[in-house]
PDB file of C-alpha atoms in Angstrom:
ATOM      1  CA  MET A 488     -23.902 -35.291  54.581  1.00 49.00           C
ATOM      2  CA  ASP A 489     -20.317 -33.835  53.027  1.00 51.00           C
ATOM      3  CA  THR A 490     -20.684 -35.555  49.667  1.00 52.00           C
ATOM      4  CA  VAL A 491     -24.553 -34.322  49.073  1.00 50.00           C
ATOM      5  CA  ARG A 492     -23.051 -31.144  49.935  1.00 51.00           C
ATOM      6  CA  ARG A 493     -20.239 -31.150  47.612  1.00 52.00           C
ATOM      7  CA  PRO A 494     -22.259 -30.891  44.214  1.00 51.00           C
ATOM      8  CA  LEU A 495     -25.203 -28.931  45.484  1.00 50.00           C
ATOM      9  CA  ARG A 496     -22.608 -26.346  46.275  1.00 49.00           C
ATOM     10  CA  TRP A 497     -20.195 -27.073  43.331  1.00 48.00           C
ATOM     11  CA  THR A 498     -24.008 -26.998  41.089  1.00 47.00           C
ATOM     12  CA  ALA A 499     -25.228 -23.778  42.683  1.00 44.00           C
ATOM     13  CA  ILE A 500     -21.157 -21.413  41.671  1.00 51.00           C
ATOM     14  CA  ALA A 501     -21.366 -22.992  38.754  1.00 45.00           C
ATOM     15  CA  GLY A 502     -25.715 -21.703  38.711  1.00 45.00           C
ATOM     16  CA  VAL A 503     -23.861 -18.311  39.812  1.00 44.00           C
ATOM     17  CA  ALA A 504     -21.223 -18.160  37.733  1.00 45.00           C
ATOM     18  CA  ALA A 505     -23.673 -18.846  34.487  1.00 45.00           C
ATOM     19  CA  ALA A 506     -25.959 -16.164  35.654  1.00 43.00           C
ATOM     20  CA  LEU A 507     -23.337 -13.463  36.158  1.00 42.00           C
ATOM     21  CA  ALA A 508     -21.610 -13.994  32.491  1.00 43.00           C
ATOM     22  CA  ALA A 509     -25.476 -13.800  31.220  1.00 42.00           C
ATOM     23  CA  GLY A 510     -26.435 -11.216  32.478  1.00 42.00           C
ATOM     24  CA  LEU A 511     -23.165  -8.561  32.021  1.00 45.00           C
ATOM     25  CA  THR A 512     -22.861  -9.645  28.364  1.00 45.00           C
ATOM     26  CA  GLY A 513     -26.897  -8.549  27.980  1.00 46.00           C
ATOM     27  CA  CYS A 514     -26.236  -5.443  29.601  1.00 50.00           C
ATOM     28  CA  THR A 515     -23.534  -4.457  26.660  1.00 58.00           C
ATOM     29  CA  ASN A 516     -24.737  -2.960  23.761  1.00 83.00           C
ATOM     30  CA  ALA A 517     -21.323  -2.413  22.127  1.00 94.00           C
ATOM     31  CA  VAL A 518     -22.214  -2.434  17.307  1.00 97.00           C
ATOM     32  CA  ALA A 519     -20.239  -5.178  15.909  1.00 97.00           C
ATOM     33  CA  MET A 520     -17.243  -4.271  13.225  1.00 98.00           C
ATOM     34  CA  ALA A 521     -14.018  -5.153  11.731  1.00 97.00           C
ATOM     35  CA  PRO A 522     -10.762  -2.940  12.294  1.00 98.00           C
ATOM     36  CA  ALA A 523      -9.200  -1.422   9.434  1.00 98.00           C
ATOM     37  CA  PRO A 524      -5.473  -3.770   8.774  1.00 98.00           C
ATOM     38  CA  SER A 525      -3.845  -0.784   9.884  1.00 98.00           C
ATOM     39  CA  ALA A 526      -6.541   0.052  12.869  1.00 98.00           C
ATOM     40  CA  ASP A 527      -3.815   0.231  15.500  1.00 98.00           C
ATOM     41  CA  ALA A 528      -1.611   2.729  13.696  1.00 98.00           C
ATOM     42  CA  VAL A 529      -0.586   5.452  16.089  1.00 98.00           C
ATOM     43  CA  GLU A 530      -2.681   8.602  13.615  1.00 98.00           C
ATOM     44  CA  CYS A 531      -5.310   5.845  14.670  1.00 98.00           C
ATOM     45  CA  ALA A 532      -5.399   6.487  17.868  1.00 98.00           C
ATOM     46  CA  ALA A 533      -4.755   9.623  17.997  1.00 97.00           C
ATOM     47  CA  VAL A 534      -8.570  10.708  16.649  1.00 98.00           C
ATOM     48  CA  GLN A 535     -10.025   8.050  18.501  1.00 98.00           C
ATOM     49  CA  VAL A 536     -10.331   9.879  21.515  1.00 97.00           C
ATOM     50  CA  ARG A 537     -10.946  13.322  19.931  1.00 98.00           C
ATOM     51  CA  LEU A 538     -14.139  11.602  17.779  1.00 98.00           C
ATOM     52  CA  PRO A 539     -17.656  13.992  19.204  1.00 98.00           C
ATOM     53  CA  ALA A 540     -19.921  12.076  21.198  1.00 98.00           C
ATOM     54  CA  VAL A 541     -22.811  13.607  18.185  1.00 98.00           C
ATOM     55  CA  VAL A 542     -23.135  13.738  14.572  1.00 98.00           C
ATOM     56  CA  GLY A 543     -25.490  14.644  13.002  1.00 94.00           C
ATOM     57  CA  ASN A 544     -27.101  16.941  15.388  1.00 87.00           C
ATOM     58  CA  ASP A 545     -28.485  14.454  16.916  1.00 95.00           C
ATOM     59  CA  LEU A 546     -26.260  10.513  16.034  1.00 98.00           C
ATOM     60  CA  GLN A 547     -24.829   9.386  19.762  1.00 98.00           C
ATOM     61  CA  LEU A 548     -21.789   7.841  20.550  1.00 98.00           C
ATOM     62  CA  ARG A 549     -21.837   4.358  21.386  1.00 98.00           C
ATOM     63  CA  ASN A 550     -19.933   1.581  21.584  1.00 97.00           C
ATOM     64  CA  THR A 551     -17.315  -0.999  19.092  1.00 98.00           C
ATOM     65  CA  ASP A 552     -16.047  -4.608  19.569  1.00 97.00           C
ATOM     66  CA  ALA A 553     -13.179  -3.092  17.544  1.00 98.00           C
ATOM     67  CA  GLN A 554     -10.418  -1.181  17.252  1.00 98.00           C
ATOM     68  CA  SER A 555     -10.046   2.466  15.906  1.00 98.00           C
ATOM     69  CA  THR A 556     -13.947   2.615  14.826  1.00 98.00           C
ATOM     70  CA  ALA A 557     -16.962   4.244  15.865  1.00 98.00           C
ATOM     71  CA  ALA A 558     -20.825   4.038  15.487  1.00 98.00           C
ATOM     72  CA  TRP A 559     -22.802   7.135  16.349  1.00 98.00           C
ATOM     73  CA  GLY A 560     -26.826   6.068  16.597  1.00 97.00           C
ATOM     74  CA  ASP A 561     -29.687   3.233  17.296  1.00 96.00           C
ATOM     75  CA  PRO A 562     -29.666   1.118  15.797  1.00 95.00           C
ATOM     76  CA  ALA A 563     -26.347   1.966  13.993  1.00 97.00           C
ATOM     77  CA  ALA A 564     -26.461   5.261  11.175  1.00 98.00           C
ATOM     78  CA  ALA A 565     -23.031   6.120  10.610  1.00 98.00           C
ATOM     79  CA  LEU A 566     -20.014   4.057  11.230  1.00 98.00           C
ATOM     80  CA  TYR A 567     -16.323   4.947  11.019  1.00 98.00           C
ATOM     81  CA  ARG A 568     -12.829   2.983  10.499  1.00 98.00           C
ATOM     82  CA  CYS A 569      -9.871   4.486  11.166  1.00 98.00           C
ATOM     83  CA  GLY A 570      -7.116   2.019   9.186  1.00 98.00           C
ATOM     84  CA  VAL A 571      -8.262   1.327   6.014  1.00 98.00           C
ATOM     85  CA  ALA A 572      -6.259   0.809   2.372  1.00 97.00           C
ATOM     86  CA  VAL A 573      -5.801   4.994   1.622  1.00 97.00           C
ATOM     87  CA  PRO A 574      -7.009   5.703  -1.969  1.00 95.00           C
ATOM     88  CA  THR A 575      -3.863   6.553  -4.864  1.00 89.00           C
ATOM     89  CA  VAL A 576      -6.241   7.200  -8.284  1.00 89.00           C
ATOM     90  CA  SER A 577      -9.827   6.761  -7.766  1.00 91.00           C
ATOM     91  CA  ASP A 578     -13.104   8.233 -10.729  1.00 92.00           C
ATOM     92  CA  LEU A 579     -15.660   8.596  -7.351  1.00 95.00           C
ATOM     93  CA  PRO A 580     -16.349  12.071  -6.701  1.00 96.00           C
ATOM     94  CA  CYS A 581     -13.683  13.956  -4.761  1.00 96.00           C
ATOM     95  CA  PHE A 582     -14.562  17.008  -2.309  1.00 96.00           C
ATOM     96  CA  SER A 583     -13.416  18.270  -0.269  1.00 96.00           C
ATOM     97  CA  GLN A 584     -15.173  19.206   3.634  1.00 94.00           C
ATOM     98  CA  GLY A 585     -13.414  21.012   6.386  1.00 93.00           C
ATOM     99  CA  GLY A 586     -10.251  20.838   4.603  1.00 94.00           C
ATOM    100  CA  VAL A 587      -9.468  16.932   4.599  1.00 97.00           C
ATOM    101  CA  ASP A 588     -11.142  15.818   0.365  1.00 98.00           C
ATOM    102  CA  TRP A 589     -13.186  13.206   0.839  1.00 98.00           C
ATOM    103  CA  ILE A 590     -14.359  10.618  -1.587  1.00 97.00           C
ATOM    104  CA  ARG A 591     -17.595   9.131  -2.271  1.00 98.00           C
ATOM    105  CA  ASP A 592     -18.803   6.369  -3.503  1.00 98.00           C
ATOM    106  CA  ASP A 593     -23.028   5.601  -3.644  1.00 97.00           C
ATOM    107  CA  ARG A 594     -24.065   2.505  -2.755  1.00 96.00           C
ATOM    108  CA  GLY A 595     -27.539   2.766  -2.782  1.00 95.00           C
ATOM    109  CA  ASP A 596     -29.223   3.739   1.014  1.00 97.00           C
ATOM    110  CA  ARG A 597     -25.857   3.933   2.344  1.00 98.00           C
ATOM    111  CA  VAL A 598     -22.769   6.238   1.713  1.00 98.00           C
ATOM    112  CA  VAL A 599     -18.731   6.045   1.762  1.00 98.00           C
ATOM    113  CA  TYR A 600     -16.678   8.102   2.500  1.00 98.00           C
ATOM    114  CA  THR A 601     -13.143   7.800   2.488  1.00 98.00           C
ATOM    115  CA  THR A 602     -10.277   9.738   2.770  1.00 98.00           C
ATOM    116  CA  PHE A 603      -8.150  11.264   0.032  1.00 98.00           C
ATOM    117  CA  GLY A 604      -4.996  12.754   0.805  1.00 97.00           C
ATOM    118  CA  ARG A 605      -4.361  11.272   4.382  1.00 97.00           C
ATOM    119  CA  SER A 606      -2.752   8.625   5.599  1.00 97.00           C
ATOM    120  CA  PRO A 607      -3.552   6.973   7.155  1.00 98.00           C
ATOM    121  CA  ALA A 608      -7.503   6.597   6.324  1.00 98.00           C
ATOM    122  CA  VAL A 609     -10.369   6.660   6.864  1.00 98.00           C
ATOM    123  CA  GLN A 610     -13.817   5.357   6.167  1.00 98.00           C
ATOM    124  CA  VAL A 611     -17.085   7.053   6.842  1.00 98.00           C
ATOM    125  CA  VAL A 612     -20.150   5.288   6.228  1.00 98.00           C
ATOM    126  CA  ILE A 613     -24.007   6.473   6.371  1.00 98.00           C
ATOM    127  CA  ASP A 614     -27.155   5.393   5.532  1.00 98.00           C
ATOM    128  CA  SER A 615     -28.224   7.773   4.264  1.00 96.00           C
ATOM    129  CA  THR A 616     -31.964   7.363   5.357  1.00 97.00           C
ATOM    130  CA  ARG A 617     -31.383   8.413   8.787  1.00 96.00           C
ATOM    131  CA  THR A 618     -28.673  11.181   8.449  1.00 96.00           C
ATOM    132  CA  THR A 619     -26.575  13.500   5.856  1.00 95.00           C
ATOM    133  CA  ASN A 620     -23.321  13.867   4.863  1.00 93.00           C
ATOM    134  CA  GLN A 621     -23.416  15.962   8.142  1.00 96.00           C
ATOM    135  CA  VAL A 622     -22.209  13.918   9.401  1.00 97.00           C
ATOM    136  CA  VAL A 623     -18.938  13.934   6.736  1.00 97.00           C
ATOM    137  CA  GLN A 624     -18.465  17.409   8.247  1.00 96.00           C
ATOM    138  CA  ASP A 625     -18.420  16.498  11.914  1.00 97.00           C
ATOM    139  CA  LEU A 626     -16.003  14.771  11.794  1.00 98.00           C
ATOM    140  CA  SER A 627     -13.096  16.191   9.270  1.00 97.00           C
ATOM    141  CA  ASP A 628     -12.045  18.521  12.327  1.00 96.00           C
ATOM    142  CA  VAL A 629     -10.260  15.095  13.341  1.00 97.00           C
ATOM    143  CA  VAL A 630      -9.500  13.851  10.706  1.00 98.00           C
ATOM    144  CA  SER A 631      -7.712  16.951   9.885  1.00 97.00           C
ATOM    145  CA  THR A 632      -4.887  15.581  11.977  1.00 97.00           C
ATOM    146  CA  LEU A 633      -4.180  12.749  10.243  1.00 98.00           C
ATOM    147  CA  PRO A 634      -0.774  13.636   7.889  1.00 97.00           C
ATOM    148  CA  GLU A 635      -1.541  14.665   4.970  1.00 97.00           C
ATOM    149  CA  ASP A 636       0.767  12.396   1.779  1.00 95.00           C
ATOM    150  CA  GLY A 637       0.069  14.612  -1.456  1.00 93.00           C
ATOM    151  CA  HIS A 638      -2.685  13.183  -2.911  1.00 93.00           C
ATOM    152  CA  ALA A 639      -5.670  15.628  -3.516  1.00 94.00           C
ATOM    153  CA  CYS A 640      -8.535  16.010  -5.207  1.00 93.00           C
ATOM    154  CA  LEU A 641      -7.944  17.509  -8.621  1.00 88.00           C
ATOM    155  CA  ASP A 642     -10.539  19.762 -10.205  1.00 73.00           C
ATOM    156  CA  PRO A 643     -11.521  18.539 -13.709  1.00 67.00           C
ATOM    157  CA  ALA A 644     -10.788  22.070 -15.164  1.00 65.00           C
ATOM    158  CA  ASP A 645      -6.923  20.357 -14.100  1.00 63.00           C
ATOM    159  CA  VAL A 646      -7.056  17.176 -15.904  1.00 60.00           C
ATOM    160  CA  GLN A 647      -8.744  18.315 -19.461  1.00 61.00           C
ATOM    161  CA  GLY A 648      -5.713  21.107 -20.399  1.00 55.00           C
TER     162      GLY A 648
END
């Protein structure tokens, strides 16, 4: 009789464990993202804890599965990564927003904004069909705490002599 109960007990335990694991993984709504190369920078952590809960007027902050990342909207309409490669020269449009210089790279429905003159650098990708560059403005205040590296956007008159 004991030999009959033992396999049943282990089968029941395995079934409960499988159900629990399936239930726990079904509860997460984390946005899958990859960390940037310098995501472990202390400066990124300092910004991460100050990210706003809402950007673009109505996009709610969501959980992500990578260090120094964030996402807003469901489905995600704005993605944030700290620790991306620091740009030093670019022919893309550069503008200042909230005391932070940003490079704008239009890629169809996606617009990629990368900080210019900050190290580590931040990248914000927005779905332009669902939100606007208001997201960049909403993030500029916290991103402005990142150290400046001496680079800045130039006015065309500054480089044409």
